XYZ file of C-alpha atoms in Angstrom:
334
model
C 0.000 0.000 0.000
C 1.190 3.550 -0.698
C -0.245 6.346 0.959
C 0.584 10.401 0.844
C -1.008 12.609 3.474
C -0.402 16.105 3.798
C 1.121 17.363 6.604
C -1.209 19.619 9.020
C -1.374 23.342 7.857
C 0.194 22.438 4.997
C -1.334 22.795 1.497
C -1.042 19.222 -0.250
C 1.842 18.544 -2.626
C 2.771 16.561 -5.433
C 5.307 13.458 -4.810
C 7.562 12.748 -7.692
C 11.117 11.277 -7.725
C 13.281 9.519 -5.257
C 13.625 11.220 -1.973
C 10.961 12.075 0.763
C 7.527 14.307 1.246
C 6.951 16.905 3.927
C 8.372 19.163 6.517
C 10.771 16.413 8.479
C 10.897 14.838 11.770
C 14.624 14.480 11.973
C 14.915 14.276 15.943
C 11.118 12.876 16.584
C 11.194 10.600 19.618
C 10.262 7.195 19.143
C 6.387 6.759 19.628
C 5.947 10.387 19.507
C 3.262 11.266 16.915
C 3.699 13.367 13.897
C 2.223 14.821 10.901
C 3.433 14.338 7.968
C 2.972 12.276 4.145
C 3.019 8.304 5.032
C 4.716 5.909 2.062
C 3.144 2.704 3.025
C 3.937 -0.331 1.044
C 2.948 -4.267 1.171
C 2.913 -6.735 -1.545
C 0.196 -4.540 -3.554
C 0.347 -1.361 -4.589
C -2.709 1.181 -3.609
C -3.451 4.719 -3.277
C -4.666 6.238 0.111
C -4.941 9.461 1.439
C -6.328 13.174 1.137
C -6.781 15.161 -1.741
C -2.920 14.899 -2.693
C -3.446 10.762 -3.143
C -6.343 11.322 -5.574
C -4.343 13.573 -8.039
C -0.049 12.804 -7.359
C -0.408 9.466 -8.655
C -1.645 10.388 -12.203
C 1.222 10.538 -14.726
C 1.029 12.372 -18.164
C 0.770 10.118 -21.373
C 3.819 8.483 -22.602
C 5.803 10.847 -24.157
C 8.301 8.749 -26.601
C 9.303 5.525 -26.378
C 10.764 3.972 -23.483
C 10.272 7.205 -20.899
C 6.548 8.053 -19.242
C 6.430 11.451 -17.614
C 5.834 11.744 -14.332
C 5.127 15.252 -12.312
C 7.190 17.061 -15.373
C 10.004 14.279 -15.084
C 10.704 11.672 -17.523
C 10.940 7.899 -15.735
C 12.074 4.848 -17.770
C 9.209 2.810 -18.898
C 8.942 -0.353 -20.538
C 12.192 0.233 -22.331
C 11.326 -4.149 -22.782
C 8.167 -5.541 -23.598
C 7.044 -9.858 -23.439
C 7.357 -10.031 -27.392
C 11.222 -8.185 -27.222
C 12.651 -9.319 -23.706
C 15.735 -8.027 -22.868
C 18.494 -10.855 -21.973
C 20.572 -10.371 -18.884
C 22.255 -12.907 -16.623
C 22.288 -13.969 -13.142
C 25.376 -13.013 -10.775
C 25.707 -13.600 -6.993
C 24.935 -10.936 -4.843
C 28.017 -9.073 -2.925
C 25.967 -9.050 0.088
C 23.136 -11.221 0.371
C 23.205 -15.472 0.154
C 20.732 -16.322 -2.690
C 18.024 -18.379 0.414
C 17.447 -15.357 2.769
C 15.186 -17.511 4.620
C 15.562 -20.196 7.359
C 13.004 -23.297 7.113
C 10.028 -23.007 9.555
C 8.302 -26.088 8.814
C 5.854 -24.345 5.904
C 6.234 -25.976 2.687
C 6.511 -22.122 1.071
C 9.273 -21.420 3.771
C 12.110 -19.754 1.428
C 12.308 -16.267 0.271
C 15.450 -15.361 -2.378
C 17.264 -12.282 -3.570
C 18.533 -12.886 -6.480
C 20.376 -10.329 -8.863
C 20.368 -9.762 -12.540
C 23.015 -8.110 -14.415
C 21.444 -6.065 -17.379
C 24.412 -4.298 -18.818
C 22.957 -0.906 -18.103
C 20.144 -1.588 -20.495
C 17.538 -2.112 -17.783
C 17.364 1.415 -15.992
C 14.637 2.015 -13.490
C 14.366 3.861 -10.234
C 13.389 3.043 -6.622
C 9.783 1.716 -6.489
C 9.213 0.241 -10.138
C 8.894 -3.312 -11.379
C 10.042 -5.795 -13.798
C 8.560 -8.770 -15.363
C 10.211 -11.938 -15.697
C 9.543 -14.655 -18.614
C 9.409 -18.107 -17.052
C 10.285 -20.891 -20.342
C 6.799 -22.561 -18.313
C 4.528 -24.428 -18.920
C 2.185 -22.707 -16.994
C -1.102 -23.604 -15.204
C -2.623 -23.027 -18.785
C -0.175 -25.019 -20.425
C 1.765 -22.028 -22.405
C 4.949 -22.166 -23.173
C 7.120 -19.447 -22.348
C 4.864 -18.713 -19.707
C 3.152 -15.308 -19.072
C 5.410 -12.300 -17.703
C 4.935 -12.130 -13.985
C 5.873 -8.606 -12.165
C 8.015 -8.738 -9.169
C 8.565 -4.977 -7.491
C 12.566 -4.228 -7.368
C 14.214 -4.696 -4.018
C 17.205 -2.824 -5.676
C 18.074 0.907 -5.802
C 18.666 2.599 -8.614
C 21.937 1.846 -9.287
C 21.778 -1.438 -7.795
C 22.964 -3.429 -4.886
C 26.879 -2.930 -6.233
C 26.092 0.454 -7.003
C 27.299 0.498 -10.831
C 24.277 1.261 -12.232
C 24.217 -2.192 -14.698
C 22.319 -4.987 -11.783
C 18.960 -5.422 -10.694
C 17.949 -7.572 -7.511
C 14.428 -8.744 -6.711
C 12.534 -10.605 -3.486
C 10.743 -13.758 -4.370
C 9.129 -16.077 -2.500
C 9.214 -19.628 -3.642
C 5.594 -20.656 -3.949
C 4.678 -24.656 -3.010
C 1.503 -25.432 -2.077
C 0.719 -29.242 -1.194
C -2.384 -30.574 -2.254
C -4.446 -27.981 -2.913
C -6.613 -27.286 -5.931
C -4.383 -27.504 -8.398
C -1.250 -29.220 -8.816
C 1.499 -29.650 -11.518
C 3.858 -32.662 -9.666
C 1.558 -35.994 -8.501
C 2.540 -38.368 -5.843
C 5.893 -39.016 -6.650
C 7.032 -36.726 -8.718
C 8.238 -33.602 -6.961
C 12.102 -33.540 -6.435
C 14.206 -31.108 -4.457
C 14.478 -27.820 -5.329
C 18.057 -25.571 -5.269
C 17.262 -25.582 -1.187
C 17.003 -29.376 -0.833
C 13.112 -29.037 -0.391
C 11.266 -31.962 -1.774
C 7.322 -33.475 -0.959
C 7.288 -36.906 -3.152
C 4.437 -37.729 -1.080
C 2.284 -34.956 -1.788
C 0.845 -33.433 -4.908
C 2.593 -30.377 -5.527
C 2.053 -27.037 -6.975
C 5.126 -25.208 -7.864
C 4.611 -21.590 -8.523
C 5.994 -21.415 -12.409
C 7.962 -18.011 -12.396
C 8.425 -17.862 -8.533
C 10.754 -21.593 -8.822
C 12.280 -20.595 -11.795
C 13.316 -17.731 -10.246
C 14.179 -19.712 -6.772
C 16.212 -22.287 -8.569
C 18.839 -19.686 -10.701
C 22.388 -19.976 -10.645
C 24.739 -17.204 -11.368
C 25.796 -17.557 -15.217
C 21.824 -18.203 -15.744
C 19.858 -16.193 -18.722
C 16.687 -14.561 -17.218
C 14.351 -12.607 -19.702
C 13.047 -8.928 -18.037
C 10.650 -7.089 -19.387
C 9.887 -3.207 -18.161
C 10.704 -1.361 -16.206
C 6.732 -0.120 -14.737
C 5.062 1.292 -12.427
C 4.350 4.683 -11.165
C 2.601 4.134 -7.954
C 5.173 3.393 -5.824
C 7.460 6.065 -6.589
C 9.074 8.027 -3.304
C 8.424 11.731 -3.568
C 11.234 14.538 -3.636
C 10.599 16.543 -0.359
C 14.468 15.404 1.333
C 12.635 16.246 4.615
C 9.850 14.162 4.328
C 8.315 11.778 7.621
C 7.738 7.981 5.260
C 5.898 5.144 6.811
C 6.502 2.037 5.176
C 4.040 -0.713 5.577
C 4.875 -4.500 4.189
C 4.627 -8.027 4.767
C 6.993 -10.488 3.658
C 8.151 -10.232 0.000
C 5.961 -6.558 -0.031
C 9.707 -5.628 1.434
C 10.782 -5.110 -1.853
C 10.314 -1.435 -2.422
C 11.002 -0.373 1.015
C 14.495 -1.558 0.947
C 14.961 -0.026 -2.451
C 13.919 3.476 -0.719
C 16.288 2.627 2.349
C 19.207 1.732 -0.240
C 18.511 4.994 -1.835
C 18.060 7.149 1.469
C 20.731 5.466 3.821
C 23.420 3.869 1.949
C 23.693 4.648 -1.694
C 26.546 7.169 -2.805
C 23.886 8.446 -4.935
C 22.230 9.289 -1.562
C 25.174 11.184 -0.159
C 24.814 14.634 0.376
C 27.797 17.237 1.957
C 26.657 17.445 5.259
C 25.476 13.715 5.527
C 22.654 12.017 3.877
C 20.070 14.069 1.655
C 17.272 12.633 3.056
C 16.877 15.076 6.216
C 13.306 13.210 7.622
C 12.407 10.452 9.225
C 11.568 6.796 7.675
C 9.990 4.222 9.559
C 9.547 0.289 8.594
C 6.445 -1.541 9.775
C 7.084 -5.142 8.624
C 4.988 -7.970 9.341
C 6.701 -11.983 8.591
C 4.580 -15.238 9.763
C 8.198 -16.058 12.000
C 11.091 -14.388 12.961
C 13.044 -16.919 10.540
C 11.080 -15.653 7.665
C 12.815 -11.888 8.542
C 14.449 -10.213 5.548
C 17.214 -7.462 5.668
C 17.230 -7.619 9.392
C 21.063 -6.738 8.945
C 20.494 -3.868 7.065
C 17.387 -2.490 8.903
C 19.916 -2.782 12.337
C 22.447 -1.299 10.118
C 20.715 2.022 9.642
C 19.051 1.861 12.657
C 22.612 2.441 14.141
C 23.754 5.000 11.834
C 21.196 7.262 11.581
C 19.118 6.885 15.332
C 17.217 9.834 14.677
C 16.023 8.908 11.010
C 15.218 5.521 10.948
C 13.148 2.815 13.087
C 11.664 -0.157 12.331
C 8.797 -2.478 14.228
C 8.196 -5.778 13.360
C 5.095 -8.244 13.764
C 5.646 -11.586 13.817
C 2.495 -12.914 13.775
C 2.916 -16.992 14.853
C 5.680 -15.973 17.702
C 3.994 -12.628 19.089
C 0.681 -11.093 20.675
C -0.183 -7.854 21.918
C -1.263 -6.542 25.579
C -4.864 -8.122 24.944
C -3.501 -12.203 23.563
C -3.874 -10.980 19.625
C -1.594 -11.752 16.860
C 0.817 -9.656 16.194
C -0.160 -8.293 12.565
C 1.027 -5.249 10.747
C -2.186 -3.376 12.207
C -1.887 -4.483 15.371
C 1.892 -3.586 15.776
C 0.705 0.160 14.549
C -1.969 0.677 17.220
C 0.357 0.701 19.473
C 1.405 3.798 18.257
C -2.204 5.223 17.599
C-alpha cells in the first residue's frame, strides 16, 4: 500500500522522484506522533490518502518511447516488452546469500534475492517493477509462460552500485495438495534448497521456482521497467511510513538503499534525506525476517532517522492475547 497525506497546515503537494515528502521529523522521539505524508507499502500497490493521493499518482501520457512522464520528469518505462525481452544474466549478490530464509516447517518457507546483471540496459528507479519470462509451462499449459511482475528490491543503481544490476525478493511458492497441482505423488524432487514433498501433490509456482532455482551464469528474460505508484516523492525532509509483509519488502528496501546507503544518496553534510523513515514489517516467523542486517544497520547510523517495528504474527501477541499483525503492531502507536 502507498499512501501520501499532507502534513497539518500544509497545502497538499505533489510526490515525484526519489527522496521524501513533507516538513521532516529528523529528531522525533520514538512513539511520539507526527504529521506528515506516510509511504506505506505491502505486496500490492494502492493509493490512500487526502486530496494529494487522488491527483499525485496520475502521470502524463507516454511521451516517446521507453520514458513516461511523471510530475514534469521523464521515468524509464517499458524500455522491454514480453514479445522483445531483454536478456541479462544472473550473478551472486556481494551481500546477500541467494536463500534469505531459514526453514520453519511451511512448505513455502524460502524467500530469495537474487540479482540480474542487465548491462545498463535495464534502468529504473526506486519503487518500479520488472517482469520476468518463465520458459513454463504454466497452469494453462503455455509455453514461455506469461510475464509475472516482481517490485525491485534494488536501488537505482543497484545493490553494487554500478548502475548495470537489478535484484528482486521472491518467495518460492509450493503449495501441497491444494486445488491444483502440476507434480503428482511421486514426482516432486528437491528444489536448489534441498526441499522436496514426493508424497504430496505439488504445486510449484511457475515463475516464482524458476526464479528460486537460478544460478549465477543463468539467462533470465526482463521485461519493463513499470510502475508509477510506488514512486518516493522529492521533499528530502519528508516523515515515510513504510508498511509491508513479507516479499511486499521489496520497495522499502529499495527506498532505504537509496536514502541510507547509496553514494547516490550522499549529500555534503550527511545524507540528503533530512526526515524520518519508519519500517512496519509484518513476517509469519522471525526466521522468515528479511534485511534484518540492514534495517539494524541504519538503525545504528542514523538513530534519529530511521526505526523499524516488526510483527511476527505466529511468535507474538499484543497486551490483549492478539496476533501480532502489521495493524496491530501500529496501534500501538495510535
Amino acid at each position: 500500500m502507498l499512501t501520501f497525506v499532507a502534513p497539518s497546515g500544509a497545502a497538499p503537494t505533489a510526490p515525484a522522484l526519489r527522496a521524501g515528502a513533507a516538513p521532516g521529523a529528523a529528531g522525533t522521539a520514538p512513539g511520539a506522533a507526527f504529521s506528515a505524508p506516510i509511504v506505506g507499502a505491502a505486496a500490492l500497490a494502492a493509493v490512500v490518502g487526502r486530496k494529494a493521493s487522488a491527483t499525485t499518482r496520475r502521470a502524463a501520457a507516454v511521451k516517446k518511447k521507453g520514458a513516461k512522464v511523471v510530475h514534469g520528469k521523464e521515468i524509464p518505462w517499458n524500455l522491454f516488452t514480453p514479445k522483445a525481452p531483454y536478456q541479462g544474466k544472473v550473478v551472486e549478490n556481494d551481500k546477500h546469500p541467494q536463500t534469505l530464509t531459514e526453514e520453519t516447517g511451511d512448505a513455502n518457507w524460502e524467500t530469495t534475492h537474487v540479482t540480474f546483471d542487465h548491462g545498463g540496459k535495464v534502468p529504473y528507479i526506486e519503487g518500479q517493477s520488472i517482469g520476468v519470462i518463465a520458459p513454463g509451462p504454466d497452469k494453462k499449459g503455455e509455453t514461455p509462460a506469461k510475464i509475472r511482475l516482481y517490485s525491485i528490491a534494488s536501488s537505482a543503481v543497484g545493490d553494487n552500485q554500478n548502475s548495470k544490476t537489478v535484484s528482486l525478493c521472491v518467495k518460492r511458492v509450493v503449495e501441497l495438495d491444494g486445488k491444483f497441482a502440476n507434480r503428482e505423488k511421486g514426482e516432486d524432487k528437491a528444489d536448489k534448497a534441498g526441499t522436496a514433498y514426493p508424497d504430496n501433490k505439488v504445486y510449484r509456482g511457475v515463475c516464482s521456482n524458476h526464479i528460486c532455482d537460478m544460478t549465477p551464469g543463468d539467462d533470465v528474460l526482463i521485461t519493463g521497467p513499470s510502475g508509477a505508484e510506488m514512486l518516493l516523492p522529492e521533499d528530502p525532509e519528508a516523515n515515510i511510513i513504510m508498511l509491508a509483509t513479507g516479499t511486499g519488502i521489496a520497495p522499502m528496501r529499495s527506498y532505504c538503499r537509496l536514502l541510507f546507503h547509496d553514494d547516490a544518496g550522499a549529500g555534503s553534510d550527511g545524507r540528503k534525506f533530512k526526515g524520518l523513515a519508519w519500517l512496519f514489517m509484518g513476517v509469519p516467523y522471525s526466521k522468515s525476517l528479511l534485511y534484518d542486517d540492514e534495517h539494524q544497520e541504519y538503525k545504528s547510523k542514523y538513530p534519529d532517522q530511521f526505526r523499524y517495528d516488526y510483527a511476527v504474527s505466529r511468535e507474538q501477541t499484543n497486551a490483549e492475547g492478539q496476533k501480532m499483525y502489521i495493524q496491530t503492531k501500529m496501534a500501538e502507536y495510535a
